[in-house]
JSON list of C-alpha atoms in Angstrom, two decimals:
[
{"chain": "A", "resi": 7, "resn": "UNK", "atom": "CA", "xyz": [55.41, 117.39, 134.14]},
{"chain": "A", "resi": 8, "resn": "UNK", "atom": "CA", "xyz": [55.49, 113.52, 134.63]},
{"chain": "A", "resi": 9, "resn": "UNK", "atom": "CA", "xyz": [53.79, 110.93, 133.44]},
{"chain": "A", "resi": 10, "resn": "UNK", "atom": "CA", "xyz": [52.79, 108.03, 134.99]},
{"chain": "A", "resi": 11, "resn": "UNK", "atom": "CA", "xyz": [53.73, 104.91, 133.03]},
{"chain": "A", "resi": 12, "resn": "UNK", "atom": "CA", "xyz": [52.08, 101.67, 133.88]},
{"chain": "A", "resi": 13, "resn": "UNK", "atom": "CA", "xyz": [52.56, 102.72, 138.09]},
{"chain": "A", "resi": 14, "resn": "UNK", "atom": "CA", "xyz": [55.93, 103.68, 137.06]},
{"chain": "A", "resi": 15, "resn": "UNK", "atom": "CA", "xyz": [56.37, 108.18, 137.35]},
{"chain": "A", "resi": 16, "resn": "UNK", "atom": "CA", "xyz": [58.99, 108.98, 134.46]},
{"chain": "A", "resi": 17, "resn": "UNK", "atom": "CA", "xyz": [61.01, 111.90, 134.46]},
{"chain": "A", "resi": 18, "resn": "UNK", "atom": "CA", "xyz": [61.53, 114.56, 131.95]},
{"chain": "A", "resi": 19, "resn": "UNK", "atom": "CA", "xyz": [64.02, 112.91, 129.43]},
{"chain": "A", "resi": 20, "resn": "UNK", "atom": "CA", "xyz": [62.59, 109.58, 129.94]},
{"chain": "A", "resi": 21, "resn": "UNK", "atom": "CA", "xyz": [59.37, 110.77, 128.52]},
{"chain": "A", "resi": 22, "resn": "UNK", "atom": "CA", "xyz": [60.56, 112.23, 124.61]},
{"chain": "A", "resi": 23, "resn": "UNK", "atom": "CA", "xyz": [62.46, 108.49, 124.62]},
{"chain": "A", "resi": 24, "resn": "UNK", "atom": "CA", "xyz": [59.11, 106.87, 125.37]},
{"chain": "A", "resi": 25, "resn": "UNK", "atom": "CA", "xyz": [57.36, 109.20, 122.27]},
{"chain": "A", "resi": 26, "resn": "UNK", "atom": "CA", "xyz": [60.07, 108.03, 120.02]},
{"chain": "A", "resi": 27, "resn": "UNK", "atom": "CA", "xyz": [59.52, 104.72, 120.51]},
{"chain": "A", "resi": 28, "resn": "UNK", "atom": "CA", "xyz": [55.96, 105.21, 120.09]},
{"chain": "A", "resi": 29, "resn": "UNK", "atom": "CA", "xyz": [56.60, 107.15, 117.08]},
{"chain": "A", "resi": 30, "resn": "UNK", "atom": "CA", "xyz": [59.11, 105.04, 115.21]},
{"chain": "A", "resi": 31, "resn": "UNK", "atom": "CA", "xyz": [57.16, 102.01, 115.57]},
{"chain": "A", "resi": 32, "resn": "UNK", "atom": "CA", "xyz": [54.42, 103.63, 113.87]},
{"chain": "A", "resi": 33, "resn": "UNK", "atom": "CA", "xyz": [56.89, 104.53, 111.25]},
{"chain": "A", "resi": 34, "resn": "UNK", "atom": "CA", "xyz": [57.57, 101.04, 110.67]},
{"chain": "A", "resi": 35, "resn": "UNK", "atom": "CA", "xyz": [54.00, 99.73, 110.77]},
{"chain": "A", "resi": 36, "resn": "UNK", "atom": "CA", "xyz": [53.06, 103.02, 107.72]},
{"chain": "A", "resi": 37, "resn": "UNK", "atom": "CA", "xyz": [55.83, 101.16, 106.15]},
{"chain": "A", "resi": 38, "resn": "UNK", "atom": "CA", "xyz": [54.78, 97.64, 106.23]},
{"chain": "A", "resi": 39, "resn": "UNK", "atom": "CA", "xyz": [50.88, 98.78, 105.41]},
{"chain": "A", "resi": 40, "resn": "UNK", "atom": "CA", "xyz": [52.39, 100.94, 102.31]},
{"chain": "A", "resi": 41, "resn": "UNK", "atom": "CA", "xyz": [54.96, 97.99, 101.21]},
{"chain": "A", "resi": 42, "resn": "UNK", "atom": "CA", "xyz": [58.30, 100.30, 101.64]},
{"chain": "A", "resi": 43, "resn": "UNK", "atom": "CA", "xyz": [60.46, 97.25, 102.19]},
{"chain": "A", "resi": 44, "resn": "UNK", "atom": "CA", "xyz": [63.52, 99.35, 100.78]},
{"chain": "A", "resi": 45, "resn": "UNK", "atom": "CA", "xyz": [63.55, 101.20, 104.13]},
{"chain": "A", "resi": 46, "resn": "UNK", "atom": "CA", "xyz": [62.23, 98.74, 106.72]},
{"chain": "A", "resi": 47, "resn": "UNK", "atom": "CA", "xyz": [65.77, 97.76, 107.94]},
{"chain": "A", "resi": 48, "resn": "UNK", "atom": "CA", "xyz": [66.38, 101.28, 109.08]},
{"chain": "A", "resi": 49, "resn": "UNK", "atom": "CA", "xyz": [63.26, 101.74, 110.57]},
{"chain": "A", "resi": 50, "resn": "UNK", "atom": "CA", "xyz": [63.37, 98.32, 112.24]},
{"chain": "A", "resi": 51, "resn": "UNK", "atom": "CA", "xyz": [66.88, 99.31, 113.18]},
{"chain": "A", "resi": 52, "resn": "UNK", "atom": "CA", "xyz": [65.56, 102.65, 114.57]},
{"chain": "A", "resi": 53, "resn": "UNK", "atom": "CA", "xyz": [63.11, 101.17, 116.36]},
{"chain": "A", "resi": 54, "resn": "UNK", "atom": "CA", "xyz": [65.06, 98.66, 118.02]},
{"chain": "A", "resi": 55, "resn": "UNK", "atom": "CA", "xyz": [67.29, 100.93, 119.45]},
{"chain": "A", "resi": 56, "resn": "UNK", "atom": "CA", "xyz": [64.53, 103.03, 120.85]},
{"chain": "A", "resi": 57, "resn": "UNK", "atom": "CA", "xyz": [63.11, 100.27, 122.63]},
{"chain": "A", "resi": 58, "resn": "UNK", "atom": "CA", "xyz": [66.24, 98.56, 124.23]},
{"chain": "A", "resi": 59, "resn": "UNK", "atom": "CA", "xyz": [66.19, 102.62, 125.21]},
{"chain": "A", "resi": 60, "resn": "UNK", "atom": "CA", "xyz": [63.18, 102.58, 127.17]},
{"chain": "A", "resi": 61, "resn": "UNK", "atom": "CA", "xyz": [63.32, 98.79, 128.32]},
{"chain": "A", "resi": 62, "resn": "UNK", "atom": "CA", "xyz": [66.17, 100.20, 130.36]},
{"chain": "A", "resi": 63, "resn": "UNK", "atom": "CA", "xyz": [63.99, 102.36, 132.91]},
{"chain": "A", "resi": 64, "resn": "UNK", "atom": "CA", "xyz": [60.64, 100.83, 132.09]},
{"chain": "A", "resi": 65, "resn": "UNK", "atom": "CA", "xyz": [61.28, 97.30, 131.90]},
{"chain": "A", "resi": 66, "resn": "UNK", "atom": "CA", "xyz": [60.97, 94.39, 129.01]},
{"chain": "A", "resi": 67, "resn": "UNK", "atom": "CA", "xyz": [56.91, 93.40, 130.10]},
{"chain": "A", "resi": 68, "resn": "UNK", "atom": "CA", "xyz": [56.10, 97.44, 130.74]},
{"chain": "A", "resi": 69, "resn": "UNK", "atom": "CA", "xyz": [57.57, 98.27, 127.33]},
{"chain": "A", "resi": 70, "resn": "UNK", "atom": "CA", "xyz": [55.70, 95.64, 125.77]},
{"chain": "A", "resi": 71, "resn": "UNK", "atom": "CA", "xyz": [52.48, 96.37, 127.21]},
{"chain": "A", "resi": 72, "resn": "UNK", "atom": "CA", "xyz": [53.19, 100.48, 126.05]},
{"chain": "A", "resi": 73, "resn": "UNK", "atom": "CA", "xyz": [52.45, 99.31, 122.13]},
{"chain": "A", "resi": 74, "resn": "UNK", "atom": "CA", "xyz": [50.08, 96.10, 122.94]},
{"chain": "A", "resi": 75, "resn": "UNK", "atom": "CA", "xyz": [52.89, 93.52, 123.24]},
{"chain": "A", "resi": 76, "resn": "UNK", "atom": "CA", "xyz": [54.61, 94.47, 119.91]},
{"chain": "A", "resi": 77, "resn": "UNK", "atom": "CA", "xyz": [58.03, 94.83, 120.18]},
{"chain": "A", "resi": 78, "resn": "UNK", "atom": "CA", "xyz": [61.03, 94.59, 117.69]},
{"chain": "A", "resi": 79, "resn": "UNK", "atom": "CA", "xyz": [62.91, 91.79, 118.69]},
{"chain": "A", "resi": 80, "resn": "UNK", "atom": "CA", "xyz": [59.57, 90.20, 117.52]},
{"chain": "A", "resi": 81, "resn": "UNK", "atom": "CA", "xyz": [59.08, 91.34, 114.71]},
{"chain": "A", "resi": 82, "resn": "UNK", "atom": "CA", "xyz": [62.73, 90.79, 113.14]},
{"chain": "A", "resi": 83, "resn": "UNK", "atom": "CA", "xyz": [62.11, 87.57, 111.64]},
{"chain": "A", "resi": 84, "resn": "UNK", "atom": "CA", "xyz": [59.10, 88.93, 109.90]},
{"chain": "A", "resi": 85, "resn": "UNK", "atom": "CA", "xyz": [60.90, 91.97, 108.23]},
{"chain": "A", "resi": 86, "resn": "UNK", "atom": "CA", "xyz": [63.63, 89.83, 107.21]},
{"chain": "A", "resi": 87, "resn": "UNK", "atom": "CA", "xyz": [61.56, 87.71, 105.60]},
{"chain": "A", "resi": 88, "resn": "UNK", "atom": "CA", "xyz": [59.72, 90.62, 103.84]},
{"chain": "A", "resi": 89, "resn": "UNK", "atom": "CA", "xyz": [62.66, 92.37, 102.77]},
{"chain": "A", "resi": 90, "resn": "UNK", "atom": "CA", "xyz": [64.15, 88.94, 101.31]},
{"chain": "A", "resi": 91, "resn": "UNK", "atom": "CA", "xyz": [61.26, 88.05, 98.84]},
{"chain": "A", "resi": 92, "resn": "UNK", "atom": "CA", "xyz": [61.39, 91.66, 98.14]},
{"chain": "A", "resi": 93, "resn": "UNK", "atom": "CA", "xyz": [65.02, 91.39, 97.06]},
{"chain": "A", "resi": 94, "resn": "UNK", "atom": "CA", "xyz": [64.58, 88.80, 94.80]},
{"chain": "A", "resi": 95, "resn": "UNK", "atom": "CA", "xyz": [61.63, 90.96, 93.05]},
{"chain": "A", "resi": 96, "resn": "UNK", "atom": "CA", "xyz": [63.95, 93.84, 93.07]},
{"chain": "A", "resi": 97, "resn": "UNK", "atom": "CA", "xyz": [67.67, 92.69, 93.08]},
{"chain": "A", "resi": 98, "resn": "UNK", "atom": "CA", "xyz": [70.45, 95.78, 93.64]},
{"chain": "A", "resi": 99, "resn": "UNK", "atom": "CA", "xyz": [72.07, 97.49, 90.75]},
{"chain": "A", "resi": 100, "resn": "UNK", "atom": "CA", "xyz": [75.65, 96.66, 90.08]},
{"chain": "A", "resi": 101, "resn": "UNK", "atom": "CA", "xyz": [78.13, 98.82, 91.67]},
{"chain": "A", "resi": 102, "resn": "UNK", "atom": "CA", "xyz": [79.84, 100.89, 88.84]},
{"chain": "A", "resi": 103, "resn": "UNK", "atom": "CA", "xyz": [83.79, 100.67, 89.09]},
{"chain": "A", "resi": 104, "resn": "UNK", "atom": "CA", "xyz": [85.02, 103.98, 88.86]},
{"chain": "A", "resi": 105, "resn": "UNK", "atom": "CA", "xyz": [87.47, 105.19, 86.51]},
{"chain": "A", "resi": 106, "resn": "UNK", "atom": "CA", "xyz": [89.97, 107.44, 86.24]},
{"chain": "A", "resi": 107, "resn": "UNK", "atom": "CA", "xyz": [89.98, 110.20, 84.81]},
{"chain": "A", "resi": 108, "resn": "UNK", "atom": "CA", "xyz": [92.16, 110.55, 81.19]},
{"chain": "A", "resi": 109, "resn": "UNK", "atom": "CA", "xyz": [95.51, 112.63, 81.79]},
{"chain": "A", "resi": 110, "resn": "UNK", "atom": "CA", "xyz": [95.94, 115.63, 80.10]},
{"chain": "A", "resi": 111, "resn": "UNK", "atom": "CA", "xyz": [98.89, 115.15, 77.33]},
{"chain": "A", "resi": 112, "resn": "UNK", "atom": "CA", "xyz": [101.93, 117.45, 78.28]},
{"chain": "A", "resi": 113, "resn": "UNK", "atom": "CA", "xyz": [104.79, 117.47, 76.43]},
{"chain": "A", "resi": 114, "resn": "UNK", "atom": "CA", "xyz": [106.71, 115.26, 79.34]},
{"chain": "A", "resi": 115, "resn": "UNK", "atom": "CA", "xyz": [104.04, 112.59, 78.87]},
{"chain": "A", "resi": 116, "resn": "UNK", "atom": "CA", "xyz": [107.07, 110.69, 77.54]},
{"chain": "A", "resi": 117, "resn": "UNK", "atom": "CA", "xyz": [109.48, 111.21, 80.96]},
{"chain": "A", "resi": 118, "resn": "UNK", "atom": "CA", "xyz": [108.47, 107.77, 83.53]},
{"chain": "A", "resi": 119, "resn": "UNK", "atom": "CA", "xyz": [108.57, 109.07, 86.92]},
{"chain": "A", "resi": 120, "resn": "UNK", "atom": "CA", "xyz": [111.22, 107.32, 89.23]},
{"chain": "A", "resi": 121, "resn": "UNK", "atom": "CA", "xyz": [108.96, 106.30, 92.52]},
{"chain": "A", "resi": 122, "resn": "UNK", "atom": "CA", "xyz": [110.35, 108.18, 95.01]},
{"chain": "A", "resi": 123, "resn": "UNK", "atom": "CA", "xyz": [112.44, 106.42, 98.08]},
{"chain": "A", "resi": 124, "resn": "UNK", "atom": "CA", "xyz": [111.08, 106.42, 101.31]},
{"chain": "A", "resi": 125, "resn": "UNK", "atom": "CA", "xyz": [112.55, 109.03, 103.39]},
{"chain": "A", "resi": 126, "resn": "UNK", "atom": "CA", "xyz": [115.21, 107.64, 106.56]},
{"chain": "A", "resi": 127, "resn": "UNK", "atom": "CA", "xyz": [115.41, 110.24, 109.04]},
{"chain": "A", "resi": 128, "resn": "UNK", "atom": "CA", "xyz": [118.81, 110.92, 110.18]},
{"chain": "A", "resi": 129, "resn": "UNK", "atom": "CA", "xyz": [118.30, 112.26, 113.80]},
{"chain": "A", "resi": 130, "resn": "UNK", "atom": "CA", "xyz": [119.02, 111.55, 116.81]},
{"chain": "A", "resi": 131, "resn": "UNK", "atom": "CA", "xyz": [118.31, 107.94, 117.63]},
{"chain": "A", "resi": 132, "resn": "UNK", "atom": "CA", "xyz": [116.04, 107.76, 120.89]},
{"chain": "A", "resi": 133, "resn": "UNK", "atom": "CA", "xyz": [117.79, 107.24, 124.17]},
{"chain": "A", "resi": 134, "resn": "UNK", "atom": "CA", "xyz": [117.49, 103.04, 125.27]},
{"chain": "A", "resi": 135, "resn": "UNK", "atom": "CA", "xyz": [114.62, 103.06, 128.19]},
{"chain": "A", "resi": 136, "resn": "UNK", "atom": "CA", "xyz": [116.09, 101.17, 131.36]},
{"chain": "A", "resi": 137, "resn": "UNK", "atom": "CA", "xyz": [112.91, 100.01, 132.14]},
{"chain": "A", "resi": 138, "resn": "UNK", "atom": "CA", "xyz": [112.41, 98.04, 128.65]},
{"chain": "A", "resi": 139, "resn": "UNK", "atom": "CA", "xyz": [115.72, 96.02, 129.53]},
{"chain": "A", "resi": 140, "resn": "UNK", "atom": "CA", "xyz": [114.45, 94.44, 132.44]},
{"chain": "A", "resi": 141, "resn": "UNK", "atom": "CA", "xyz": [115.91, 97.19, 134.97]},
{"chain": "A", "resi": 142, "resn": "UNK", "atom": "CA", "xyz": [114.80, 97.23, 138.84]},
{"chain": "A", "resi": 143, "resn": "UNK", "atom": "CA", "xyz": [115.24, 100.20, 140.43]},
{"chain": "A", "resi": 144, "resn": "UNK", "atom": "CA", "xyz": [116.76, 99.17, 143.97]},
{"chain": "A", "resi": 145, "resn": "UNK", "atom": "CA", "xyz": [113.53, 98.98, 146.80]},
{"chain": "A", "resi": 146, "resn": "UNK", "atom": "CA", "xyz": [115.70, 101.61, 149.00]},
{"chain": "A", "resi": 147, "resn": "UNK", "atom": "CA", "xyz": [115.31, 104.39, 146.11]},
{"chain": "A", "resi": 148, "resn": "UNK", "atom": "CA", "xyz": [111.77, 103.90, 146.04]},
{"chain": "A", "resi": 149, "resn": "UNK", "atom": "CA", "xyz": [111.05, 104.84, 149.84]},
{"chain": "A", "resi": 150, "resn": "UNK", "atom": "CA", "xyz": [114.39, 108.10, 149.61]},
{"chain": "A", "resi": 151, "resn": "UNK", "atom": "CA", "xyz": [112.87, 110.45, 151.39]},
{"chain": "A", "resi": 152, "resn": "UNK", "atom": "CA", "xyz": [113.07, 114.34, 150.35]},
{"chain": "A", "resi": 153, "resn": "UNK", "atom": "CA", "xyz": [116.11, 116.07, 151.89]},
{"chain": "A", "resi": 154, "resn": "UNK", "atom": "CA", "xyz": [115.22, 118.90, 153.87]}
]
């Protein structure tokens, strides 16, 4: 089944993209109306990537005109500014620094540990690539044809 979007028939995944958008921006309006400004980024976020989605096959003035001219890119400055004045109501908690854990007392505890040396392989050193050395293979070897 398609639907018919503004004179424009979309096919079957175009239309679940189309719902999302729908959906999310609702999301993001419940969230405005309810003052969740801790999770307006992500839904903004959300929402913006759902309709750069569907401005792809529908177009920027057929997308608008699908939620009544709202659209994210809009609507950025206004969350930003929300979500600001919110922060400085409700600042972050410091980050705690974690620490380690205490060591068990053995009866080595005593003993420093030498750091260890890094190891040097002793194999076979590569073979020197002609090509890195600024070698040109002759043009007649290039066009040698196959010996019957």
């Amino acid at each position: 089944m398609t639907l018919f979007y503004l004179q424009k028939e979309l096919t079957l995944p175009q239309e679940p993209s189309v719902d999302i958008y729908k959906s999310s921006q609702k999301a993001y309006n419940n969230a405005l109306q309810y003052k969740e400004y801790q999770v307006l980024a992500d839904l903004w976020k959300n929402c913006r990537n759902s309709y750069l989605t569907v401005r792809k096959f529908l177009g920027h003035p057929n997308t608008c005109k699908l939620l009544n001219g709202w659209h994210p890119l809009m609507e950025k400055k206004n969350m930003m500014l929300l979500t600001a004045e919110w922060r400085k109501d409700n600042p972050l908690p410091p980050k705690q620094v974690p620490r380690p854990a205490p060591v068990a007392s053995s009866s080595n505890s005593n003993v420093k540990k030498q750091p260890q040396a890094q190891n040097k392989g002793k194999g076979k050193a590569p073979a020197p690539n002609p090509y890195s050395q600024g070698y040109r293979m002759p043009w007649k070897m290039c066009f040698r044809c196959p010996e019957p």
